[in-house]
């Protein structure tokens, strides 16, 4: 019994010791896992902090971090820890590195300060940067970052004037080109004849070839002078016509009034003559009833005969006066017809002038002023009836190169033929206008989607197939088209802008394209 009791006591003691050993092992295991987690976090942060300092150190830290994540045996990780430690010891000599960085920062800052025309604030920022002595490598890196920022500000300050000058020059060039195009359009719409027309045509050719800004100003003044001369000439011509008409009308009014007075006097004399004839007739009838034989009536009859002859003479005088009055009235009628003919001729001239105002003199299609007038009309119809209304913009590709290569006369010929071709492909209800040097606009009302696409595609193909030949060379001309439809709350200005965007897309797509923008 004693032996069994002793054995049981030993077993209990061993069990207690085993439990204590298990608890100790568990505590050590938990502590080990915590230390491994801390080590992993330390290695990860060290990898981030030391990234880029040394490629070998980056490589060893990555291997160490991977081994820890894979929970490898610590004994196998220790050699890597020793290598990392050795590499870190090699990186601890940062004092000389900081000195080199500080010297570079100082030299770069001094070089930056010597740049002329730097703002006072920028110089003050450089001074503040130099006044801070770096106390760590991190501080040195911050100073380098600040120095880069100062360099960037200085470069911007030095290059902005150049950029502004280039941008200003670019804007000036664009403005000059726009003014040239506007002046060409004004010359086209003036459509002057004679010597003034020839001078304006010569100016247009100069603008097409390109002019200097000062020359553009001179040409503007010349166009203004020619337009003013043409206006003065037209005004003098109109004033002369009005003076002639006014004089003729005044003379006609005076003679008509005299003729009317003469007619009234003639009417009065004829009335008196009629009254005297009535009295003479009464006397004759009294004599017939009073006298029974002719011999006794002869004396009275003689007096009646004398009175009758006087009345006849007066009647002849009245007839002569009537004849003169009729001739005068006929003369007045001729003068009135002549005045009417003159006014009709002047009216036709005014109509022709008005027609020329709305027609492009080169292509004989409508011009930009007529286009805006017609677009406003079609826009109001669209608002009322909501029928499909299409706007298309056509621009010739590389037209400037054609002018430069073959001359402006060739370009004018191309424009005339293409305008005629466009007109042939349109309906009577469609509208075409030349709104720029080589740009046309079309208005297509009441047209289905299939028909407008077919018509515009046909126009593009027809232009491409036109046979041009200049200087014994076959020349092909293409056109880019941009089209859109009126929709919802559109206005003419919005639709024109959308059509221009569609045209720009067609140009960007490689030219000779038709682009729709809804």
Short mmCIF file of C-alpha atoms in Angstrom, two decimals:
data_model
loop_
_atom_site.label_atom_id
_atom_site.label_comp_id
_atom_site.label_asym_id
_atom_site.label_seq_id
_atom_site.Cartn_x
_atom_site.Cartn_y
_atom_site.Cartn_z
CA UNK A 1 0.00 0.00 0.00
CA UNK A 2 2.79 2.31 0.84
CA UNK A 3 4.38 1.62 -2.52
CA UNK A 4 1.13 2.40 -4.36
CA UNK A 5 0.66 5.57 -2.37
CA UNK A 6 4.20 6.70 -3.19
CA UNK A 7 3.69 5.92 -6.87
CA UNK A 8 0.47 7.92 -6.97
CA UNK A 9 2.18 10.81 -5.25
CA UNK A 10 4.98 10.77 -7.81
CA UNK A 11 2.49 10.70 -10.64
CA UNK A 12 0.66 13.70 -9.22
CA UNK A 13 3.88 15.60 -8.79
CA UNK A 14 4.95 14.75 -12.33
CA UNK A 15 1.57 15.88 -13.63
CA UNK A 16 1.87 19.13 -11.76
CA UNK A 17 5.33 19.67 -13.08
CA UNK A 18 4.09 18.84 -16.62
CA UNK A 19 1.27 21.37 -16.31
CA UNK A 20 3.75 23.98 -15.09
CA UNK A 21 6.04 23.13 -17.99
CA UNK A 22 3.15 23.47 -20.47
CA UNK A 23 2.19 26.84 -19.02
CA UNK A 24 5.78 28.02 -19.21
CA UNK A 25 6.06 26.79 -22.80
CA UNK A 26 2.85 28.56 -23.71
CA UNK A 27 4.08 31.80 -22.16
CA UNK A 28 7.39 31.50 -23.97
CA UNK A 29 5.57 30.68 -27.22
CA UNK A 30 3.28 33.73 -26.88
CA UNK A 31 6.24 35.92 -26.05
CA UNK A 32 8.12 34.53 -29.03
CA UNK A 33 5.19 35.21 -31.36
CA UNK A 34 4.87 38.76 -30.03
CA UNK A 35 8.56 39.32 -30.51
CA UNK A 36 8.35 37.94 -34.04
CA UNK A 37 5.42 40.31 -34.80
CA UNK A 38 7.41 43.21 -33.39
CA UNK A 39 10.41 42.11 -35.38
CA UNK A 40 8.33 41.91 -38.55
CA UNK A 41 6.97 45.39 -37.96
CA UNK A 42 10.45 46.71 -37.22
CA UNK A 43 11.92 45.11 -40.34
CA UNK A 44 9.02 46.44 -42.47
CA UNK A 45 9.45 49.99 -41.17
CA UNK A 46 13.22 49.71 -41.53
CA UNK A 47 12.74 48.63 -45.16
CA UNK A 48 10.63 51.71 -45.81
CA UNK A 49 12.97 54.03 -43.92
CA UNK A 50 16.12 52.72 -45.56
CA UNK A 51 14.65 52.32 -49.01
CA UNK A 52 17.10 53.61 -51.56
CA UNK A 53 20.07 54.06 -49.28
CA UNK A 54 21.79 50.93 -50.53
CA UNK A 55 20.64 48.34 -53.03
CA UNK A 56 22.27 45.46 -51.09
CA UNK A 57 20.59 46.61 -47.89
CA UNK A 58 17.21 46.80 -49.69
CA UNK A 59 17.74 43.26 -50.97
CA UNK A 60 18.67 41.84 -47.53
CA UNK A 61 15.76 43.57 -45.81
CA UNK A 62 13.35 42.14 -48.39
CA UNK A 63 14.73 38.63 -47.83
CA UNK A 64 14.53 39.06 -44.06
CA UNK A 65 10.94 40.33 -44.27
CA UNK A 66 9.97 37.39 -46.48
CA UNK A 67 11.59 34.85 -44.10
CA UNK A 68 9.75 36.34 -41.15
CA UNK A 69 6.44 36.23 -42.98
CA UNK A 70 7.06 32.55 -43.80
CA UNK A 71 7.77 31.87 -40.09
CA UNK A 72 11.13 30.31 -40.74
CA UNK A 73 13.35 29.10 -37.93
CA UNK A 74 15.06 31.95 -36.10
CA UNK A 75 18.37 30.15 -36.35
CA UNK A 76 18.14 30.40 -40.12
CA UNK A 77 17.21 34.10 -39.94
CA UNK A 78 20.11 35.09 -37.68
CA UNK A 79 22.70 35.13 -40.52
CA UNK A 80 20.49 37.55 -42.46
CA UNK A 81 20.17 39.72 -39.36
CA UNK A 82 23.94 39.80 -39.07
CA UNK A 83 24.30 40.87 -42.71
CA UNK A 84 21.66 43.58 -42.27
CA UNK A 85 23.45 44.78 -39.15
CA UNK A 86 26.76 44.98 -41.03
CA UNK A 87 25.14 46.92 -43.88
CA UNK A 88 23.46 49.30 -41.43
CA UNK A 89 26.77 49.94 -39.73
CA UNK A 90 28.15 50.87 -43.12
CA UNK A 91 25.36 53.45 -43.52
CA UNK A 92 25.89 55.09 -40.16
CA UNK A 93 28.60 57.41 -41.44
CA UNK A 94 26.06 60.09 -42.35
CA UNK A 95 28.01 63.01 -40.99
CA UNK A 96 30.15 63.41 -44.09
CA UNK A 97 27.07 62.89 -46.28
CA UNK A 98 25.21 65.64 -44.45
CA UNK A 99 28.17 67.95 -44.84
CA UNK A 100 28.27 67.31 -48.59
CA UNK A 101 24.52 67.89 -48.90
CA UNK A 102 24.74 71.09 -46.85
CA UNK A 103 27.54 72.37 -49.07
CA UNK A 104 25.56 71.55 -52.21
CA UNK A 105 22.48 73.30 -50.80
CA UNK A 106 24.53 76.37 -49.97
CA UNK A 107 26.22 76.51 -53.39
CA UNK A 108 22.94 76.00 -55.25
CA UNK A 109 21.21 78.65 -53.16
CA UNK A 110 24.01 81.14 -53.78
CA UNK A 111 23.81 80.43 -57.52
CA UNK A 112 20.07 80.98 -57.41
CA UNK A 113 20.50 84.28 -55.54
CA UNK A 114 22.82 85.56 -58.26
CA UNK A 115 20.06 85.29 -60.92
CA UNK A 116 19.09 88.87 -61.81
CA UNK A 117 15.57 90.28 -61.46
CA UNK A 118 14.42 87.77 -58.85
CA UNK A 119 11.54 89.00 -56.67
CA UNK A 120 12.33 90.12 -53.13
CA UNK A 121 10.10 87.42 -51.62
CA UNK A 122 11.96 84.68 -53.47
CA UNK A 123 15.32 86.03 -52.27
CA UNK A 124 13.95 86.13 -48.73
CA UNK A 125 12.88 82.48 -48.98
CA UNK A 126 16.39 81.54 -50.14
CA UNK A 127 17.89 83.40 -47.18
CA UNK A 128 15.57 81.55 -44.76
CA UNK A 129 16.60 78.24 -46.31
CA UNK A 130 20.31 78.96 -45.80
CA UNK A 131 19.79 80.12 -42.22
CA UNK A 132 18.62 76.64 -41.17
CA UNK A 133 21.56 74.31 -40.52
CA UNK A 134 20.50 70.68 -41.12
CA UNK A 135 20.67 68.54 -38.04
CA UNK A 136 19.73 65.27 -39.72
CA UNK A 137 19.71 63.59 -43.06
CA UNK A 138 15.94 63.95 -43.15
CA UNK A 139 16.30 67.68 -42.59
CA UNK A 140 18.78 67.83 -45.47
CA UNK A 141 16.27 66.07 -47.72
CA UNK A 142 13.60 68.61 -46.73
CA UNK A 143 15.95 71.46 -47.59
CA UNK A 144 16.70 69.88 -50.97
CA UNK A 145 12.95 69.62 -51.65
CA UNK A 146 12.51 73.30 -50.72
CA UNK A 147 15.44 74.22 -52.93
CA UNK A 148 13.85 72.42 -55.86
CA UNK A 149 10.66 74.38 -55.23
CA UNK A 150 12.59 77.67 -55.25
CA UNK A 151 14.30 76.69 -58.49
CA UNK A 152 10.90 75.87 -60.01
CA UNK A 153 9.51 79.27 -59.00
CA UNK A 154 12.54 81.04 -60.43
CA UNK A 155 12.26 79.17 -63.73
CA UNK A 156 8.57 80.03 -64.00
CA UNK A 157 9.27 83.68 -63.30
CA UNK A 158 12.00 83.75 -65.92
CA UNK A 159 10.04 81.86 -68.61
CA UNK A 160 6.59 83.40 -68.13
CA UNK A 161 7.48 86.65 -69.96
CA UNK A 162 8.72 84.60 -72.90
CA UNK A 163 5.58 82.51 -72.83
CA UNK A 164 3.43 85.61 -72.60
CA UNK A 165 5.31 87.15 -75.48
CA UNK A 166 4.88 84.01 -77.58
CA UNK A 167 1.23 83.74 -76.63
CA UNK A 168 0.72 87.41 -77.38
CA UNK A 169 2.49 87.00 -80.70
CA UNK A 170 0.33 83.98 -81.49
CA UNK A 171 -2.81 85.92 -80.61
CA UNK A 172 -1.63 88.82 -82.75
CA UNK A 173 -1.08 86.46 -85.68
CA UNK A 174 -4.55 84.98 -85.23
CA UNK A 175 -6.06 88.43 -84.98
CA UNK A 176 -4.19 89.57 -88.09
CA UNK A 177 -5.42 86.54 -90.03
CA UNK A 178 -8.96 87.19 -88.85
CA UNK A 179 -8.72 90.84 -89.91
CA UNK A 180 -7.38 89.78 -93.31
CA UNK A 181 -10.32 87.42 -93.80
CA UNK A 182 -12.80 90.07 -92.67
CA UNK A 183 -11.26 92.64 -95.00
CA UNK A 184 -11.44 90.19 -97.91
CA UNK A 185 -15.11 89.60 -97.13
CA UNK A 186 -15.79 93.35 -97.04
CA UNK A 187 -14.05 93.77 -100.41
CA UNK A 188 -16.18 90.96 -101.81
CA UNK A 189 -19.38 92.53 -100.54
CA UNK A 190 -18.45 96.00 -101.83
CA UNK A 191 -18.44 94.67 -105.41
CA UNK A 192 -17.20 98.00 -106.78
CA UNK A 193 -16.81 98.50 -110.52
CA UNK A 194 -14.41 100.41 -112.69
CA UNK A 195 -11.06 101.62 -111.41
CA UNK A 196 -12.11 101.25 -107.77
CA UNK A 197 -13.10 97.65 -108.39
CA UNK A 198 -9.72 96.86 -109.94
CA UNK A 199 -7.90 98.44 -106.99
CA UNK A 200 -10.01 96.47 -104.51
CA UNK A 201 -9.31 93.25 -106.43
CA UNK A 202 -5.57 93.98 -106.27
CA UNK A 203 -5.85 94.55 -102.50
CA UNK A 204 -7.69 91.24 -102.12
CA UNK A 205 -4.87 89.42 -103.90
CA UNK A 206 -2.34 91.06 -101.56
CA UNK A 207 -4.35 89.89 -98.54
CA UNK A 208 -4.46 86.35 -99.92
CA UNK A 209 -0.69 86.38 -100.33
CA UNK A 210 -0.18 87.66 -96.76
CA UNK A 211 0.83 91.11 -95.56
CA UNK A 212 2.71 92.65 -92.65
CA UNK A 213 0.71 94.28 -89.82
CA UNK A 214 1.61 97.81 -90.91
CA UNK A 215 0.66 96.94 -94.48
CA UNK A 216 -2.65 95.57 -93.23
CA UNK A 217 -3.41 98.92 -91.60
CA UNK A 218 -2.53 100.74 -94.81
CA UNK A 219 -4.72 98.39 -96.85
CA UNK A 220 -7.61 98.90 -94.42
CA UNK A 221 -7.31 102.65 -94.88
CA UNK A 222 -7.13 102.20 -98.66
CA UNK A 223 -10.25 100.01 -98.68
CA UNK A 224 -12.01 102.57 -96.50
CA UNK A 225 -11.01 105.35 -98.90
CA UNK A 226 -12.20 103.40 -101.95
CA UNK A 227 -15.46 102.50 -100.22
CA UNK A 228 -15.95 106.15 -99.27
CA UNK A 229 -15.19 107.26 -102.84
CA UNK A 230 -17.71 104.74 -104.15
CA UNK A 231 -20.27 105.94 -101.63
CA UNK A 232 -19.67 109.59 -102.56
CA UNK A 233 -19.96 108.70 -106.26
CA UNK A 234 -23.24 106.88 -105.67
CA UNK A 235 -24.54 109.73 -103.54
CA UNK A 236 -23.64 112.34 -106.17
CA UNK A 237 -25.24 110.22 -108.86
CA UNK A 238 -28.39 109.85 -106.78
CA UNK A 239 -28.39 113.55 -105.92
CA UNK A 240 -28.01 114.45 -109.60
CA UNK A 241 -30.87 112.16 -110.49
CA UNK A 242 -33.05 113.62 -107.75
CA UNK A 243 -32.19 117.17 -108.87
CA UNK A 244 -33.19 116.35 -112.46
CA UNK A 245 -36.38 114.63 -111.34
CA UNK A 246 -37.23 117.48 -108.97
CA UNK A 247 -36.66 120.09 -111.71
CA UNK A 248 -38.71 118.17 -114.24
CA UNK A 249 -41.49 117.59 -111.73
CA UNK A 250 -41.52 121.30 -110.78
CA UNK A 251 -41.69 122.34 -114.44
CA UNK A 252 -44.34 119.72 -115.13
CA UNK A 253 -46.33 120.89 -112.14
CA UNK A 254 -46.17 124.52 -113.31
CA UNK A 255 -47.13 123.75 -116.91
CA UNK A 256 -49.85 121.38 -115.72
CA UNK A 257 -51.29 124.13 -113.55
CA UNK A 258 -51.14 126.56 -116.51
CA UNK A 259 -52.79 123.98 -118.75
CA UNK A 260 -55.50 123.45 -116.15
CA UNK A 261 -56.10 127.23 -116.02
CA UNK A 262 -56.24 127.35 -119.80
CA UNK A 263 -58.65 124.44 -119.82
CA UNK A 264 -60.93 126.21 -117.34
CA UNK A 265 -60.82 129.42 -119.42
CA UNK A 266 -61.53 127.44 -122.58
CA UNK A 267 -64.44 125.72 -120.86
CA UNK A 268 -65.80 129.12 -119.80
CA UNK A 269 -65.52 130.54 -123.34
CA UNK A 270 -67.18 127.46 -124.80
CA UNK A 271 -70.00 127.82 -122.28
CA UNK A 272 -70.42 131.47 -123.30
CA UNK A 273 -70.36 130.48 -126.96
CA UNK A 274 -72.97 127.81 -126.33
CA UNK A 275 -75.16 130.35 -124.54
CA UNK A 276 -74.85 132.83 -127.45
CA UNK A 277 -75.67 130.06 -129.92
CA UNK A 278 -78.76 129.34 -127.83
CA UNK A 279 -79.78 133.00 -127.94
CA UNK A 280 -79.17 133.16 -131.69
CA UNK A 281 -81.32 130.08 -132.14
CA UNK A 282 -84.10 131.70 -130.10
CA UNK A 283 -83.90 134.87 -132.24
CA UNK A 284 -84.03 132.78 -135.40
CA UNK A 285 -87.14 130.94 -134.24
CA UNK A 286 -88.81 134.27 -133.26
CA UNK A 287 -88.01 135.70 -136.68
CA UNK A 288 -89.53 132.67 -138.39
CA UNK A 289 -92.70 133.09 -136.42
CA UNK A 290 -92.79 136.90 -136.82
CA UNK A 291 -92.13 137.37 -140.52
CA UNK A 292 -94.39 135.85 -143.17
CA UNK A 293 -92.26 136.42 -146.24
CA UNK A 294 -88.51 136.28 -146.90
CA UNK A 295 -88.22 139.83 -148.22
CA UNK A 296 -89.57 141.39 -145.10
CA UNK A 297 -87.21 139.13 -143.05
CA UNK A 298 -84.05 139.86 -145.04
CA UNK A 299 -82.77 142.67 -142.81
CA UNK A 300 -83.21 140.62 -139.65
CA UNK A 301 -81.73 137.56 -141.36
CA UNK A 302 -78.67 139.56 -142.37
CA UNK A 303 -78.09 140.52 -138.71
CA UNK A 304 -78.52 136.91 -137.70
CA UNK A 305 -76.05 135.82 -140.37
CA UNK A 306 -73.47 138.30 -139.13
CA UNK A 307 -73.88 137.07 -135.58
CA UNK A 308 -73.60 133.47 -136.76
CA UNK A 309 -70.35 134.19 -138.65
CA UNK A 310 -68.89 135.76 -135.54
CA UNK A 311 -69.83 132.72 -133.52
CA UNK A 312 -68.17 130.49 -136.13
CA UNK A 313 -64.99 132.51 -135.97
CA UNK A 314 -64.99 132.31 -132.23
CA UNK A 315 -65.61 128.55 -132.48
CA UNK A 316 -62.59 128.17 -134.76
CA UNK A 317 -60.49 130.19 -132.35
CA UNK A 318 -61.61 127.91 -129.53
CA UNK A 319 -60.75 124.85 -131.63
CA UNK A 320 -57.25 126.24 -132.25
CA UNK A 321 -56.84 126.86 -128.57
CA UNK A 322 -58.09 123.34 -127.84
CA UNK A 323 -55.61 121.93 -130.33
CA UNK A 324 -52.77 123.85 -128.70
CA UNK A 325 -53.94 122.63 -125.30
CA UNK A 326 -54.05 119.02 -126.55
CA UNK A 327 -50.53 119.35 -127.93
CA UNK A 328 -49.38 120.78 -124.62
CA UNK A 329 -51.07 117.92 -122.77
CA UNK A 330 -49.42 115.44 -125.12
CA UNK A 331 -46.06 117.08 -124.40
CA UNK A 332 -46.72 116.83 -120.66
CA UNK A 333 -47.70 113.20 -121.11
CA UNK A 334 -44.40 112.51 -122.86
CA UNK A 335 -42.48 114.27 -120.13
CA UNK A 336 -44.37 112.32 -117.44
CA UNK A 337 -43.63 109.06 -119.27
CA UNK A 338 -39.97 110.06 -119.52
CA UNK A 339 -39.87 110.78 -115.79
CA UNK A 340 -41.57 107.46 -115.10
CA UNK A 341 -39.01 105.67 -117.26
CA UNK A 342 -36.19 107.44 -115.43
CA UNK A 343 -37.60 106.42 -112.05
CA UNK A 344 -38.03 102.84 -113.30
CA UNK A 345 -34.39 102.77 -114.43
CA UNK A 346 -33.29 104.14 -111.08
CA UNK A 347 -35.48 101.56 -109.33
CA UNK A 348 -33.87 98.79 -111.38
CA UNK A 349 -30.43 100.13 -110.51
CA UNK A 350 -31.34 100.14 -106.83
CA UNK A 351 -32.67 96.58 -107.12
CA UNK A 352 -29.49 95.53 -108.91
CA UNK A 353 -27.41 97.20 -106.20
CA UNK A 354 -29.46 95.46 -103.51
CA UNK A 355 -29.06 92.18 -105.34
CA UNK A 356 -25.32 92.72 -105.57
CA UNK A 357 -25.22 93.50 -101.83
CA UNK A 358 -26.55 90.00 -101.14
CA UNK A 359 -24.63 88.21 -103.90
CA UNK A 360 -21.00 87.15 -103.90
CA UNK A 361 -19.59 88.79 -107.05
CA UNK A 362 -17.07 86.01 -107.70
CA UNK A 363 -19.21 82.87 -107.36
CA UNK A 364 -22.63 84.53 -107.94
CA UNK A 365 -24.12 82.72 -104.95
CA UNK A 366 -25.42 84.50 -101.87
CA UNK A 367 -23.00 86.10 -99.42
CA UNK A 368 -22.72 86.07 -95.65
CA UNK A 369 -25.24 88.87 -95.07
CA UNK A 370 -27.84 87.02 -97.13
CA UNK A 371 -27.03 83.80 -95.28
CA UNK A 372 -27.75 85.26 -91.85
CA UNK A 373 -30.98 86.83 -93.16
CA UNK A 374 -32.16 83.52 -94.65
CA UNK A 375 -31.08 81.50 -91.60
CA UNK A 376 -33.15 83.76 -89.35
CA UNK A 377 -36.14 83.28 -91.65
CA UNK A 378 -35.76 79.48 -91.71
CA UNK A 379 -35.22 79.46 -87.93
CA UNK A 380 -38.57 81.18 -87.37
CA UNK A 381 -40.26 78.69 -89.69
CA UNK A 382 -38.62 75.83 -87.77
CA UNK A 383 -39.90 77.21 -84.46
CA UNK A 384 -43.42 77.34 -85.86
CA UNK A 385 -43.61 74.09 -87.82
CA UNK A 386 -40.77 71.98 -86.30
CA UNK A 387 -39.79 70.58 -89.70
CA UNK A 388 -36.30 69.06 -90.10
CA UNK A 389 -33.81 71.88 -90.69
CA UNK A 390 -30.22 71.05 -91.59
CA UNK A 391 -27.18 73.33 -91.64
CA UNK A 392 -24.00 72.22 -93.43
CA UNK A 393 -20.59 73.91 -93.56
CA UNK A 394 -18.27 73.17 -96.50
CA UNK A 395 -14.60 74.09 -96.50
CA UNK A 396 -12.12 73.31 -99.29
CA UNK A 397 -9.06 71.32 -98.21
CA UNK A 398 -5.61 72.93 -98.64
CA UNK A 399 -7.08 75.81 -100.65
CA UNK A 400 -4.26 78.13 -99.54
CA UNK A 401 -1.68 75.73 -100.97
CA UNK A 402 -3.53 75.76 -104.29
CA UNK A 403 -3.42 79.57 -104.38
CA UNK A 404 0.29 79.57 -103.52
CA UNK A 405 1.12 76.95 -106.16
CA UNK A 406 -1.03 77.96 -109.11
CA UNK A 407 -1.99 81.56 -108.36
CA UNK A 408 -5.13 83.32 -107.21
CA UNK A 409 -6.77 83.19 -110.62
CA UNK A 410 -6.71 79.40 -110.38
CA UNK A 411 -8.22 79.62 -106.92
CA UNK A 412 -10.98 81.93 -108.18
CA UNK A 413 -11.75 79.50 -110.99
CA UNK A 414 -11.99 76.62 -108.53
CA UNK A 415 -14.40 78.62 -106.34
CA UNK A 416 -16.64 79.49 -109.30
CA UNK A 417 -16.85 75.90 -110.53
CA UNK A 418 -17.42 74.45 -107.07
CA UNK A 419 -20.14 77.04 -106.33
CA UNK A 420 -21.86 76.06 -109.58
CA UNK A 421 -21.51 72.37 -108.67
CA UNK A 422 -23.02 72.96 -105.24
CA UNK A 423 -25.94 74.81 -106.78
CA UNK A 424 -26.60 71.93 -109.18
CA UNK A 425 -26.89 69.45 -106.30
CA UNK A 426 -29.44 71.51 -104.35
CA UNK A 427 -33.20 71.85 -104.56
CA UNK A 428 -34.98 75.12 -105.27
CA UNK A 429 -35.91 75.37 -101.60
CA UNK A 430 -32.30 74.90 -100.45
CA UNK A 431 -29.94 77.81 -99.86
CA UNK A 432 -26.23 78.25 -100.53
CA UNK A 433 -23.95 81.12 -99.49
CA UNK A 434 -20.24 81.82 -99.58
CA UNK A 435 -19.38 83.01 -96.07
CA UNK A 436 -15.59 82.99 -96.26
CA UNK A 437 -12.68 82.77 -98.65
CA UNK A 438 -13.11 79.04 -99.29
CA UNK A 439 -16.09 78.27 -97.06
CA UNK A 440 -19.72 77.75 -98.03
CA UNK A 441 -22.81 77.19 -95.91
CA UNK A 442 -25.92 75.28 -96.91
CA UNK A 443 -29.44 75.45 -95.45
CA UNK A 444 -31.53 72.36 -96.22
CA UNK A 445 -35.14 72.66 -94.94
CA UNK A 446 -37.78 69.90 -94.95
CA UNK A 447 -35.41 67.07 -95.84
CA UNK A 448 -35.38 63.50 -94.56
CA UNK A 449 -32.37 61.92 -92.88
CA UNK A 450 -31.68 59.59 -95.81
CA UNK A 451 -32.03 62.36 -98.38
CA UNK A 452 -29.79 64.90 -96.59
CA UNK A 453 -27.06 62.30 -96.02
CA UNK A 454 -27.25 61.23 -99.67
CA UNK A 455 -27.20 64.83 -100.91
CA UNK A 456 -24.24 65.95 -98.78
CA UNK A 457 -22.27 62.79 -99.57
CA UNK A 458 -23.00 63.39 -103.24
CA UNK A 459 -21.70 66.95 -102.95
CA UNK A 460 -18.46 65.73 -101.38
CA UNK A 461 -17.99 63.11 -104.11
CA UNK A 462 -18.88 65.58 -106.87
CA UNK A 463 -16.26 68.08 -105.68
CA UNK A 464 -13.64 65.35 -105.48
CA UNK A 465 -14.34 64.27 -109.08
CA UNK A 466 -14.18 67.76 -110.63
CA UNK A 467 -11.43 67.80 -113.32
CA UNK A 468 -9.12 70.76 -112.75
CA UNK A 469 -5.97 71.36 -114.77
CA UNK A 470 -3.45 74.11 -114.10
CA UNK A 471 -0.03 74.51 -115.69
CA UNK A 472 -0.42 71.21 -117.56
CA UNK A 473 -1.08 69.35 -114.31
CA UNK A 474 -4.24 67.58 -113.22
CA UNK A 475 -5.36 68.92 -109.86
CA UNK A 476 -7.82 67.29 -107.48
CA UNK A 477 -9.70 69.39 -104.96
CA UNK A 478 -11.46 67.89 -101.95
CA UNK A 479 -13.76 69.37 -99.35
CA UNK A 480 -14.55 68.68 -95.70
CA UNK A 481 -18.17 68.93 -94.54
CA UNK A 482 -19.66 69.44 -91.10
CA UNK A 483 -23.42 69.16 -90.66
CA UNK A 484 -25.99 69.39 -87.87
CA UNK A 485 -29.72 69.76 -87.26
CA UNK A 486 -31.77 72.29 -85.32
CA UNK A 487 -32.98 70.67 -82.12
CA UNK A 488 -34.82 71.60 -78.91
CA UNK A 489 -33.79 75.06 -77.67
CA UNK A 490 -31.26 75.76 -80.42
CA UNK A 491 -30.57 79.25 -81.74
CA UNK A 492 -28.92 80.12 -85.07
CA UNK A 493 -25.69 81.01 -83.26
CA UNK A 494 -25.56 77.65 -81.44
CA UNK A 495 -26.23 75.72 -84.64
CA UNK A 496 -23.52 77.61 -86.54
CA UNK A 497 -21.05 76.89 -83.72
CA UNK A 498 -21.98 73.20 -83.75
CA UNK A 499 -21.58 73.08 -87.53
CA UNK A 500 -18.11 74.61 -87.22
CA UNK A 501 -17.19 71.98 -84.61
CA UNK A 502 -18.36 69.26 -86.98
CA UNK A 503 -16.22 70.79 -89.74
CA UNK A 504 -13.19 70.90 -87.42
CA UNK A 505 -13.75 67.21 -86.63
CA UNK A 506 -13.88 66.43 -90.35
CA UNK A 507 -10.59 68.28 -90.87
CA UNK A 508 -9.02 66.50 -87.91
CA UNK A 509 -10.20 63.13 -89.24
CA UNK A 510 -7.98 63.57 -92.30
CA UNK A 511 -10.04 65.92 -94.51
CA UNK A 512 -12.40 64.92 -97.32
CA UNK A 513 -14.86 63.70 -94.67
CA UNK A 514 -18.49 64.36 -93.77
CA UNK A 515 -19.06 64.59 -90.00
CA UNK A 516 -22.46 64.94 -88.32
CA UNK A 517 -22.91 66.37 -84.82
CA UNK A 518 -26.34 65.97 -83.29
#
